[in-house]
Coordinates of C-alpha atoms in Angstrom, one line a residue:
Chain A
X1 CA 48.9 85.5 98.3
X2 CA 48.9 85.4 94.3
X3 CA 52.0 85.5 92.3
X4 CA 51.4 87.3 88.8
X5 CA 54.6 85.7 87.4
X6 CA 55.0 82.2 87.6
X7 CA 58.1 81.0 85.7
X8 CA 61.5 83.3 84.9
X9 CA 64.5 82.8 82.5
X10 CA 67.8 84.1 83.7
X11 CA 71.4 84.5 82.4
X12 CA 73.6 83.6 84.8
X13 CA 77.1 84.8 84.4
X14 CA 80.7 83.7 84.8
X15 CA 82.6 85.6 87.0
X16 CA 86.5 85.9 87.8
X17 CA 87.5 85.8 91.3
X18 CA 90.7 87.1 93.2
X19 CA 91.5 89.7 90.4
X20 CA 95.2 88.3 90.8
X21 CA 96.2 90.1 94.2
X22 CA 92.6 90.4 95.7
X23 CA 92.6 86.6 97.0
X24 CA 89.6 86.1 98.3
X25 CA 88.0 89.6 98.5
X26 CA 87.8 90.5 94.7
X27 CA 85.5 89.6 91.8
X28 CA 84.1 90.6 88.3
X29 CA 81.3 89.7 86.1
X30 CA 81.3 88.4 82.6
X31 CA 79.0 88.8 79.8
X32 CA 80.1 85.2 78.7
X33 CA 79.9 82.6 79.4
X34 CA 76.7 82.1 80.8
X35 CA 74.0 79.6 82.1
X36 CA 70.7 79.6 81.3
X37 CA 68.4 78.8 83.9
X38 CA 64.6 78.5 84.1
X39 CA 62.9 78.9 87.4
X40 CA 59.2 77.8 88.0
X41 CA 57.0 78.5 90.7
X42 CA 55.3 75.5 92.5
X43 CA 52.3 75.4 94.5
X44 CA 54.1 73.7 97.4
X45 CA 57.3 73.7 99.5
X46 CA 59.8 71.7 97.4
X47 CA 62.6 72.3 95.2
X48 CA 63.2 70.1 91.9
X49 CA 66.5 70.5 90.0
X50 CA 66.6 69.4 86.2
X51 CA 70.4 69.5 84.2
X52 CA 69.0 70.4 81.0
X53 CA 72.2 69.2 78.8
X54 CA 72.6 65.5 80.6
X55 CA 75.3 67.2 82.7
X56 CA 75.8 65.2 85.7
X57 CA 74.2 67.5 88.4
X58 CA 73.5 66.6 91.7
X59 CA 69.5 66.3 91.7
X60 CA 69.0 66.0 95.6
X61 CA 68.4 69.6 95.9
X62 CA 70.4 69.9 99.4
X63 CA 73.3 68.5 97.4
X64 CA 73.0 71.1 94.6
X65 CA 74.6 74.4 94.1
X66 CA 71.4 76.0 93.0
X67 CA 69.3 73.6 95.3
X68 CA 71.1 74.6 98.6
X69 CA 70.4 78.3 98.2
X70 CA 66.9 77.8 97.7
X71 CA 66.2 75.5 100.4
X72 CA 68.0 78.1 102.4
X73 CA 65.4 80.8 101.0
X74 CA 62.4 79.2 101.6
X75 CA 63.3 78.8 105.5
X76 CA 63.0 82.3 105.6
X77 CA 59.3 82.2 104.0
X78 CA 56.3 81.4 105.2
X79 CA 54.3 81.1 102.0
X80 CA 53.8 77.1 101.3
X81 CA 55.7 77.5 97.5
X82 CA 58.6 75.6 96.0
X83 CA 60.6 76.5 92.5
X84 CA 61.4 74.3 89.9
X85 CA 64.8 74.5 88.6
X86 CA 66.2 73.6 85.0
X87 CA 69.7 74.3 84.5
X88 CA 71.4 74.9 80.8
X89 CA 74.8 74.2 82.1
X90 CA 76.9 76.7 79.8
X91 CA 79.8 77.1 82.2
X92 CA 82.1 74.6 83.0
X93 CA 82.2 73.2 86.1
X94 CA 86.1 73.2 87.2
X95 CA 86.6 76.0 84.8
X96 CA 87.3 78.6 87.4
X97 CA 84.9 81.3 86.0
X98 CA 82.6 80.8 88.9
X99 CA 80.4 77.8 87.4
X100 CA 78.9 77.0 90.8
X101 CA 78.6 80.4 91.9
X102 CA 76.4 81.2 88.6
X103 CA 74.0 78.2 89.4
X104 CA 73.6 79.3 93.0
X105 CA 73.5 82.9 92.0
X106 CA 71.1 82.5 89.1
X107 CA 68.8 80.2 91.4
X108 CA 68.0 82.8 94.1
X109 CA 67.8 86.3 91.7
X110 CA 65.2 84.1 89.4
X111 CA 63.3 82.8 92.6
X112 CA 63.6 86.5 94.0
X113 CA 62.5 87.5 90.9
X114 CA 59.2 85.5 91.0
X115 CA 58.8 86.6 94.9
X116 CA 58.5 90.3 93.9
X117 CA 62.1 91.0 95.0
X118 CA 61.5 90.5 98.7
X119 CA 64.9 89.9 99.2
X120 CA 68.2 92.3 98.9
X121 CA 71.3 91.4 96.9
X122 CA 73.0 91.3 100.3
X123 CA 70.7 88.8 101.4
X124 CA 70.5 86.9 97.9
X125 CA 74.6 86.3 98.3
X126 CA 73.8 84.9 102.0
X127 CA 71.8 82.7 100.3
X128 CA 74.0 81.8 97.2
X129 CA 76.9 81.5 99.5
X130 CA 75.3 77.8 100.6
X131 CA 75.6 76.6 97.3
X132 CA 79.5 77.6 97.1
X133 CA 79.9 75.6 100.7
X134 CA 78.1 72.3 98.9
X135 CA 80.7 73.2 95.9
X136 CA 83.5 73.3 97.6
X137 CA 83.1 73.3 101.2
X138 CA 83.7 76.8 102.0
X139 CA 80.7 79.7 102.0
X140 CA 83.0 82.1 99.9
X141 CA 81.5 85.0 97.9
X142 CA 84.2 86.3 95.9
X143 CA 82.1 84.5 92.7
X144 CA 78.6 85.0 94.4
X145 CA 79.0 88.8 94.8
X146 CA 79.8 89.7 91.5
X147 CA 77.3 87.1 89.6
X148 CA 74.7 88.9 91.8
X149 CA 75.7 92.6 91.8
X150 CA 77.5 92.9 88.1
X151 CA 80.6 94.7 87.9
X152 CA 83.6 94.5 90.5
X153 CA 82.7 93.7 93.7
X154 CA 84.6 93.7 96.9
X155 CA 83.9 91.8 99.9
X156 CA 85.4 93.8 102.7
X157 CA 84.7 91.3 104.9
X158 CA 82.7 88.0 105.3
X159 CA 81.5 88.2 109.0
X160 CA 79.7 90.5 109.2
X161 CA 79.0 90.5 105.2
X162 CA 80.1 93.7 103.9
X163 CA 79.8 93.9 100.0
X164 CA 81.0 96.9 98.3
X165 CA 80.0 97.6 94.3
X166 CA 83.2 99.5 93.2
X167 CA 82.7 101.4 90.2
X168 CA 83.5 99.2 87.0
X169 CA 86.4 100.0 84.5
X170 CA 85.4 99.8 81.0
X171 CA 87.7 96.8 79.8
X172 CA 87.8 94.0 77.7
X173 CA 88.4 90.4 79.2
X174 CA 90.0 87.4 77.1
X175 CA 89.3 84.0 79.1
X176 CA 91.2 80.4 78.2
X177 CA 90.3 77.4 79.5
X178 CA 92.8 75.0 79.4
X179 CA 90.9 71.5 79.8
X180 CA 93.1 70.5 82.5
X181 CA 91.6 69.7 86.1
X182 CA 92.6 71.9 89.1
X183 CA 90.1 70.8 92.4
X184 CA 89.3 74.2 93.8
X185 CA 90.1 72.2 97.2
X186 CA 93.6 71.4 96.2
X187 CA 94.0 75.1 94.8
X188 CA 93.3 76.0 98.3
X189 CA 95.4 73.1 100.1
X190 CA 98.7 73.9 98.7
X191 CA 98.4 77.3 100.0
X192 CA 100.9 78.7 102.8
X193 CA 98.9 78.9 106.0
X194 CA 101.9 81.4 107.4
X195 CA 102.8 84.5 105.2
X196 CA 105.9 86.8 105.7
X197 CA 104.5 90.4 106.6
X198 CA 106.8 91.7 104.1
X199 CA 104.8 89.5 101.2
X200 CA 101.7 90.7 102.7
X201 CA 102.6 94.5 103.0
X202 CA 103.6 94.3 98.9
X203 CA 100.2 92.1 98.2
X204 CA 98.0 94.9 100.0
X205 CA 99.9 97.9 98.1
X206 CA 98.7 96.0 94.8
X207 CA 95.3 95.4 96.2
X208 CA 94.8 99.1 97.1
X209 CA 95.9 100.0 94.2
X210 CA 93.9 97.9 92.0
X211 CA 90.7 99.3 94.0
X212 CA 92.5 103.1 93.4
X213 CA 92.8 102.0 89.3
X214 CA 89.6 100.6 89.3
X215 CA 87.9 103.3 91.0
X216 CA 89.6 106.3 89.3
X217 CA 89.6 104.5 86.1
X218 CA 93.7 104.6 85.7
X219 CA 94.2 101.3 83.2
X220 CA 98.1 102.0 83.5
X221 CA 97.2 101.8 87.8
X222 CA 95.3 98.7 87.2
X223 CA 98.3 96.8 85.0
X224 CA 101.0 97.8 87.1
X225 CA 98.8 96.5 90.2
X226 CA 98.0 93.1 88.9
X227 CA 100.4 91.4 90.9
X228 CA 100.5 88.7 93.3
X229 CA 103.6 87.8 95.4
X230 CA 101.7 85.1 97.3
X231 CA 99.1 82.9 95.6
X232 CA 100.1 83.1 92.0
X233 CA 103.6 81.4 92.4
X234 CA 102.4 78.6 94.2
X235 CA 98.9 78.0 91.9
X236 CA 100.4 78.6 88.9
X237 CA 102.4 75.5 88.9
X238 CA 99.3 73.6 88.4
X239 CA 98.8 75.3 85.0
X240 CA 101.0 74.3 82.5
X241 CA 101.8 77.4 80.0
X242 CA 100.4 79.7 82.6
X243 CA 103.9 82.0 82.7
X244 CA 104.2 82.2 79.0
X245 CA 100.4 83.1 78.6
X246 CA 100.9 86.0 80.9
X247 CA 104.3 87.2 79.5
X248 CA 103.0 87.0 75.8
X249 CA 99.5 88.2 76.5
X250 CA 101.2 91.2 78.3
X251 CA 103.2 91.8 75.2
X252 CA 100.3 91.4 72.9
X253 CA 99.0 94.7 74.9
X254 CA 97.0 93.1 77.6
X255 CA 97.1 95.2 80.9
X256 CA 97.8 92.4 82.8
X257 CA 95.7 89.4 84.2
X258 CA 96.5 85.8 86.0
X259 CA 94.8 83.0 87.5
X260 CA 90.9 83.3 87.2
X261 CA 89.9 82.2 90.5
X262 CA 91.7 78.9 91.4
X263 CA 92.0 78.4 87.9
X264 CA 92.8 76.7 85.5
X265 CA 91.2 79.3 83.6
X266 CA 93.5 82.3 82.7
X267 CA 91.9 86.1 82.3
X268 CA 93.6 88.7 80.9
X269 CA 92.6 92.4 80.9
X270 CA 92.7 95.0 77.8
X271 CA 91.7 98.4 77.0
X272 CA 90.2 97.8 73.9
X273 CA 88.3 94.6 71.6
X274 CA 91.5 94.5 69.2
X275 CA 93.8 93.9 71.7
X276 CA 91.6 91.1 73.3
X277 CA 91.5 89.4 70.6
X278 CA 94.9 89.6 70.0
X279 CA 95.3 88.2 73.3
X280 CA 93.2 85.6 72.7
X281 CA 94.9 84.3 69.8
X282 CA 98.3 84.6 71.6
X283 CA 96.6 82.2 74.3
X284 CA 95.4 79.7 71.7
X285 CA 98.9 79.8 70.0
X286 CA 100.4 78.8 73.4
X287 CA 98.0 76.1 74.1
X288 CA 98.0 74.6 70.8
X289 CA 102.0 74.5 71.2
X290 CA 102.0 72.7 74.7
X291 CA 98.9 70.5 73.3
X292 CA 96.2 71.2 75.7
X293 CA 92.7 71.6 74.5
X294 CA 91.1 74.9 75.2
X295 CA 88.0 77.1 75.2
X296 CA 88.7 81.0 74.7
X297 CA 86.2 83.7 75.0
X298 CA 86.7 87.3 74.3
X299 CA 84.4 89.4 76.3
X300 CA 83.6 92.5 78.7
X301 CA 82.9 93.3 82.0
X302 CA 79.3 92.6 82.9
X303 CA 77.6 95.7 84.9
X304 CA 74.4 93.7 85.3
X305 CA 75.2 90.2 86.9
X306 CA 72.2 87.8 86.7
X307 CA 69.6 89.2 84.2
X308 CA 66.2 88.2 83.7
X309 CA 65.9 87.4 79.9
X310 CA 62.2 86.2 80.0
X311 CA 58.9 85.5 82.3
X312 CA 55.8 84.4 82.5
Chain B
X1 CA 123.1 130.2 86.1
X2 CA 121.5 132.9 88.2
X3 CA 119.0 131.9 90.5
X4 CA 116.5 134.8 91.1
X5 CA 114.8 133.4 94.3
X6 CA 117.4 133.1 97.0
X7 CA 115.7 131.7 99.6
X8 CA 112.4 130.5 101.0
X9 CA 110.4 129.7 103.9
X10 CA 108.1 126.7 103.9
X11 CA 105.7 124.8 106.3
X12 CA 106.2 121.2 106.3
X13 CA 102.9 119.4 107.5
X14 CA 102.8 116.6 109.9
X15 CA 101.6 113.3 108.5
X16 CA 99.6 110.1 109.8
X17 CA 101.4 106.8 108.5
X18 CA 99.4 103.6 108.2
X19 CA 95.5 104.7 108.2
X20 CA 95.2 102.1 110.6
X21 CA 94.8 99.1 108.2
X22 CA 97.0 100.3 105.6
X23 CA 100.5 99.2 107.1
X24 CA 103.6 101.2 105.4
X25 CA 101.4 101.9 102.2
X26 CA 98.8 104.8 103.2
X27 CA 99.5 107.6 105.0
X28 CA 97.8 111.4 104.9
X29 CA 98.7 115.0 104.9
X30 CA 97.3 117.2 108.1
X31 CA 97.1 121.1 108.3
X32 CA 98.3 121.1 111.7
X33 CA 101.1 120.7 113.5
X34 CA 103.6 121.9 110.8
X35 CA 107.4 123.2 110.9
X36 CA 108.3 126.0 109.7
X37 CA 111.3 125.9 107.5
X38 CA 114.1 128.8 106.1
X39 CA 116.2 127.6 103.1
X40 CA 118.5 129.8 101.8
X41 CA 120.7 129.0 98.4
X42 CA 124.6 129.3 99.1
X43 CA 127.3 129.9 96.3
X44 CA 129.6 126.4 97.1
X45 CA 128.6 122.5 97.3
X46 CA 127.4 122.6 101.0
X47 CA 124.7 122.1 103.5
X48 CA 124.4 124.1 106.8
X49 CA 121.6 123.0 109.3
X50 CA 120.4 124.9 112.2
X51 CA 117.7 124.4 114.9
X52 CA 116.0 127.7 115.7
X53 CA 114.4 126.4 118.6
X54 CA 117.2 125.0 120.8
X55 CA 115.9 121.2 119.8
X56 CA 119.0 119.4 119.5
X57 CA 118.9 118.2 116.1
X58 CA 122.3 116.8 114.5
X59 CA 123.9 119.6 113.0
X60 CA 126.1 117.5 110.7
X61 CA 124.1 117.6 107.3
X62 CA 124.3 113.6 106.9
X63 CA 123.1 112.6 110.3
X64 CA 120.4 115.1 109.7
X65 CA 116.9 114.3 108.4
X66 CA 116.8 117.4 106.0
X67 CA 120.2 117.3 105.3
X68 CA 120.6 113.7 104.0
X69 CA 118.3 114.5 101.8
X70 CA 120.0 117.4 100.4
X71 CA 123.2 116.0 100.2
X72 CA 121.3 113.5 97.8
X73 CA 120.0 116.2 95.7
X74 CA 123.4 118.1 95.6
X75 CA 124.9 115.4 94.0
X76 CA 122.4 115.1 91.2
X77 CA 123.0 118.5 90.4
X78 CA 126.4 119.9 88.6
X79 CA 125.9 123.6 89.5
X80 CA 128.1 124.8 92.3
X81 CA 125.6 125.5 94.8
X82 CA 124.7 124.9 98.5
X83 CA 121.4 125.3 100.9
X84 CA 121.4 126.6 104.8
X85 CA 118.5 125.2 106.0
X86 CA 117.0 126.8 109.3
X87 CA 114.5 124.5 111.3
X88 CA 111.8 125.9 113.4
X89 CA 110.7 122.0 114.9
X90 CA 107.0 122.5 115.9
X91 CA 106.4 118.9 115.4
X92 CA 107.6 117.0 118.5
X93 CA 110.3 113.9 117.2
X94 CA 109.0 111.1 118.4
X95 CA 105.3 111.8 118.1
X96 CA 104.0 109.4 115.3
X97 CA 103.0 112.3 113.2
X98 CA 105.8 112.5 110.5
X99 CA 108.4 114.9 112.3
X100 CA 111.3 113.4 110.8
X101 CA 109.3 113.6 107.3
X102 CA 108.6 117.2 107.6
X103 CA 112.3 118.0 108.1
X104 CA 113.1 116.0 105.4
X105 CA 110.2 116.7 102.8
X106 CA 110.0 120.6 103.4
X107 CA 113.6 120.7 102.9
X108 CA 113.8 119.0 99.9
X109 CA 110.6 121.2 98.1
X110 CA 111.8 124.5 99.5
X111 CA 115.4 123.6 97.7
X112 CA 113.8 122.6 94.7
X113 CA 111.6 125.7 94.6
X114 CA 114.9 127.6 94.3
X115 CA 116.0 125.5 91.6
X116 CA 112.9 126.4 89.7
X117 CA 111.6 123.3 90.3
X118 CA 114.0 121.0 88.5
X119 CA 112.9 117.6 90.2
X120 CA 109.3 115.9 90.2
X121 CA 107.4 115.2 93.2
X122 CA 108.4 111.5 92.8
X123 CA 112.2 112.5 93.0
X124 CA 111.6 114.7 95.7
X125 CA 110.6 111.7 97.6
X126 CA 113.3 109.5 96.8
X127 CA 116.0 112.3 98.0
X128 CA 113.5 112.6 100.9
X129 CA 113.6 109.0 102.1
X130 CA 117.4 109.4 102.9
X131 CA 116.1 111.6 105.6
X132 CA 114.1 108.5 107.1
X133 CA 116.7 106.5 106.6
X134 CA 119.0 108.8 109.3
X135 CA 115.4 108.8 111.5
X136 CA 114.8 105.4 111.4
X137 CA 117.5 103.1 109.6
X138 CA 114.7 102.5 107.0
X139 CA 113.7 104.4 104.0
X140 CA 110.0 104.6 104.1
X141 CA 107.8 106.8 102.0
X142 CA 104.6 106.4 104.4
X143 CA 104.8 110.1 105.7
X144 CA 107.3 111.7 103.0
X145 CA 104.8 110.9 100.3
X146 CA 101.6 112.6 102.0
X147 CA 104.0 115.6 103.1
X148 CA 105.0 116.2 99.5
X149 CA 101.5 115.4 97.6
X150 CA 99.5 116.6 100.1
X151 CA 96.1 114.7 100.9
X152 CA 95.9 110.6 100.9
X153 CA 98.9 108.9 99.2
X154 CA 99.3 105.5 98.4
X155 CA 102.9 103.9 98.4
X156 CA 101.7 100.7 96.1
X157 CA 105.7 99.8 95.7
X158 CA 108.8 101.1 97.0
X159 CA 110.8 99.3 94.8
X160 CA 110.0 100.5 92.5
X161 CA 108.9 103.6 93.9
X162 CA 104.9 103.6 92.8
X163 CA 103.1 106.5 94.5
X164 CA 99.2 107.3 93.8
X165 CA 97.6 110.4 94.8
X166 CA 94.2 109.5 96.3
X167 CA 91.5 112.1 96.0
X168 CA 91.1 113.1 99.5
X169 CA 87.9 113.1 101.7
X170 CA 86.7 116.1 103.0
X171 CA 87.5 114.9 106.6
X172 CA 88.3 116.0 110.0
X173 CA 91.0 114.8 112.1
X174 CA 91.7 115.2 115.9
X175 CA 95.2 114.5 117.2
X176 CA 96.3 113.4 120.7
X177 CA 99.6 113.1 121.4
X178 CA 100.4 111.5 124.9
X179 CA 103.9 112.1 126.3
X180 CA 105.4 109.0 126.4
X181 CA 108.4 107.6 124.0
X182 CA 107.6 104.9 121.6
X183 CA 110.7 104.7 119.6
X184 CA 109.8 103.9 116.1
X185 CA 112.4 100.8 115.7
X186 CA 110.9 99.3 118.9
X187 CA 107.5 99.5 117.6
X188 CA 109.1 97.9 114.5
X189 CA 111.0 95.2 116.5
X190 CA 107.6 93.6 118.2
X191 CA 105.8 92.9 115.2
X192 CA 105.6 89.3 113.9
X193 CA 107.7 88.8 111.1
X194 CA 105.4 85.8 109.8
X195 CA 101.3 86.1 109.8
X196 CA 98.5 83.7 109.3
X197 CA 97.2 84.1 105.6
X198 CA 93.4 84.4 107.2
X199 CA 94.5 87.7 108.7
X200 CA 96.1 89.1 106.1
X201 CA 93.1 88.5 104.2
X202 CA 91.1 90.1 106.7
X203 CA 93.4 93.3 106.7
X204 CA 93.9 93.3 103.0
X205 CA 89.6 93.7 102.9
X206 CA 89.8 96.9 105.1
X207 CA 92.8 97.9 102.9
X208 CA 90.7 97.8 100.1
X209 CA 88.0 99.2 101.7
X210 CA 89.4 102.2 103.0
X211 CA 90.5 103.0 99.4
X212 CA 87.6 102.7 97.9
X213 CA 85.8 104.8 100.4
X214 CA 88.1 107.2 100.2
X215 CA 88.0 107.5 96.3
X216 CA 84.1 106.8 96.5
X217 CA 84.0 109.6 99.3
X218 CA 81.9 107.1 101.7
X219 CA 82.6 108.0 105.3
X220 CA 80.5 104.8 106.4
X221 CA 82.7 102.6 104.8
X222 CA 85.9 104.5 105.7
X223 CA 84.9 104.0 109.5
X224 CA 83.8 100.3 108.6
X225 CA 87.5 99.9 106.9
X226 CA 89.6 101.5 109.7
X227 CA 90.2 98.1 111.5
X228 CA 93.5 96.7 112.1
X229 CA 93.7 93.3 113.1
X230 CA 97.4 92.7 112.6
X231 CA 99.6 95.7 114.0
X232 CA 97.6 97.4 116.0
X233 CA 96.7 94.6 118.7
X234 CA 100.5 94.6 119.1
X235 CA 101.5 98.1 119.2
X236 CA 98.3 99.3 121.3
X237 CA 100.1 97.7 124.4
X238 CA 102.7 100.5 124.2
X239 CA 100.3 103.2 124.7
X240 CA 98.2 103.4 127.9
X241 CA 94.2 104.4 127.4
X242 CA 94.4 103.6 123.7
X243 CA 91.4 101.1 123.6
X244 CA 89.6 103.6 125.5
X245 CA 90.4 106.4 123.5
X246 CA 89.4 104.4 120.4
X247 CA 86.3 103.3 122.0
X248 CA 84.9 106.4 123.2
X249 CA 86.1 108.5 120.3
X250 CA 83.7 106.4 118.3
X251 CA 80.8 106.6 121.0
X252 CA 81.7 110.9 120.5
X253 CA 80.7 110.4 116.4
X254 CA 84.3 109.8 115.2
X255 CA 84.2 107.7 111.8
X256 CA 87.1 105.6 113.1
X257 CA 91.1 105.8 113.9
X258 CA 93.5 104.5 115.9
X259 CA 97.4 104.7 115.9
X260 CA 99.5 107.5 114.1
X261 CA 102.3 106.0 112.6
X262 CA 104.4 104.2 114.9
X263 CA 102.7 106.2 117.9
X264 CA 102.3 107.4 120.4
X265 CA 99.8 109.9 119.0
X266 CA 96.3 108.9 118.0
X267 CA 94.4 110.3 115.4
X268 CA 90.7 110.1 115.0
X269 CA 88.7 111.1 111.7
X270 CA 85.4 112.9 111.8
X271 CA 83.0 114.1 109.2
X272 CA 82.4 117.9 111.1
X273 CA 84.4 119.9 112.9
X274 CA 81.8 119.9 115.9
X275 CA 82.7 116.3 116.1
X276 CA 86.2 116.6 115.9
X277 CA 86.3 118.7 119.0
X278 CA 83.9 116.4 120.9
X279 CA 86.4 113.7 119.9
X280 CA 89.3 116.2 121.1
X281 CA 87.4 116.7 124.4
X282 CA 87.3 112.5 124.9
X283 CA 90.9 112.4 124.2
X284 CA 91.8 114.9 127.0
X285 CA 89.3 113.4 129.3
X286 CA 91.2 109.8 129.2
X287 CA 94.9 111.1 129.1
X288 CA 94.0 113.4 132.0
X289 CA 92.5 110.7 134.6
X290 CA 95.3 108.2 132.9
X291 CA 97.7 110.6 134.3
X292 CA 99.7 111.3 130.8
X293 CA 100.4 115.0 129.9
X294 CA 99.0 115.4 126.1
X295 CA 99.1 117.8 123.2
X296 CA 95.8 117.7 121.0
X297 CA 94.9 119.3 117.5
X298 CA 91.7 119.3 115.5
X299 CA 92.8 119.7 112.1
X300 CA 91.8 119.0 108.4
X301 CA 93.2 116.7 105.6
X302 CA 95.7 119.2 104.0
X303 CA 95.4 118.5 100.3
X304 CA 98.3 121.0 99.5
X305 CA 101.2 119.3 101.1
X306 CA 104.6 121.5 101.8
X307 CA 103.5 124.9 101.4
X308 CA 105.9 127.7 99.9
X309 CA 104.9 130.8 102.5
X310 CA 107.5 133.4 101.7
X311 CA 110.2 134.0 99.3
X312 CA 113.2 136.4 98.2

């Protein structure tokens, strides 16, 4: 079967998992930062991975976050085809804004485009989760889903996979990435496996409030609900300056925010761009004083997810 | 200050707390059953409680679920007034559909009407929670809030009190009250105080799904989200026939459902009246065979809450 399009370039955006109280179930998609990925159709069943920027990405496809999902996808196809992927890594691995998810999601969306969109978004998430397994040992979808669906996604259930796209609020996002290393595996290991029912009740009150605030477009409710009594108090210890960034960002007008994914990036939501820029300044001041190098982004919620930007 | 209206009659409806996965935070208001309450203004600071039906309700106001909230309300007023309350108890105490909450909520809404609505709904909830403290020892709001606000309510937080009225779905509700006794205190005591984080994550995925389903009017999502991995497996042991009622109700077309509050009543949500009536038949068959007497109701979500039906 001939494929009219044989190469495609996509933007694979960063994502914020957890959204403070929604540990393992909520995530949102960002406009920036994003990876650029070129994917070409090959005439035989193979996967080839290149890193365009000298980033030391694993070149063996089965160890690569873009390669492993494509292996799964090819296994579903009878066609004698393959994919060559060139990754321009712009989202720093280990930053906590879904770098590995972007590679995995970008690869499967691009490949699916070359295949004439044979697979559903949900199937693409299933494939892409194999990339997360390579990256962190766990097949989680809280970055993958918003990267593929765009907007804000809820993973109601992993087994069976049940993804709900929530009508995304029109909010601005400020991200600061302090240049320290927080390994996802470590950030997971320090969590308590048993929690108090009363803390869980407080947490799910906030999760319910956050979902209601998002869907009902109630910014004040979103702000009040961005509270995490279980995970953040433990994980924030790994991020110097966290408490001050959070408090001063709110004083600068942010609705709220917290650790992005497992960190070390911190995100804050604001109702307008000027506030998001003030929050950025505040973040810069704190990390300058603490003496940790950083990158910041002022961006918006991306309602598209992975985007096809060129094809040939 | 003269009060033009000196007596009022209200319908104080039953409510379903928890909504399966939303333990302690979600509740919905029913059209039936409801209590009828007559409240009269008295010319001095006193509370008088009558039971119209020979139900053995505590006559000392401070021990009565309608009286205790009115004592709190009077304490906020400088006026030298009081209230005489006559309760026509139609919602069986101990049935699990918010009998005590109806008395408390009905009393404060009626009294507030006589006062020209000086207090907000949130203040009324604060007063009414003193009735729940009399009834169960705990100042919870998950029946009080839907009884006063109507529809479906979310208690995001108790301290500080944060109630969110969710846009209610247009659903039919079938209730069965098997005539067995489940004390709220017992139903609370058997719960584990520590839970696994992974179970909590599954629970809050469902809570988020339920809230999204309600607000986005997605009945299938509501149905999938009516799953409780923490509370129901423990509490349902106290209700013979529970598993069969649940399974057969779903086979009869119900979206889902579970224990109403702390039981023993069971509620099921359906998209239309015919299905809700089929579910009722199924419930009747199960409890007839199990040999437990029961009452059933086929009703709808009540978007009004406590309703003024007469005044003089």
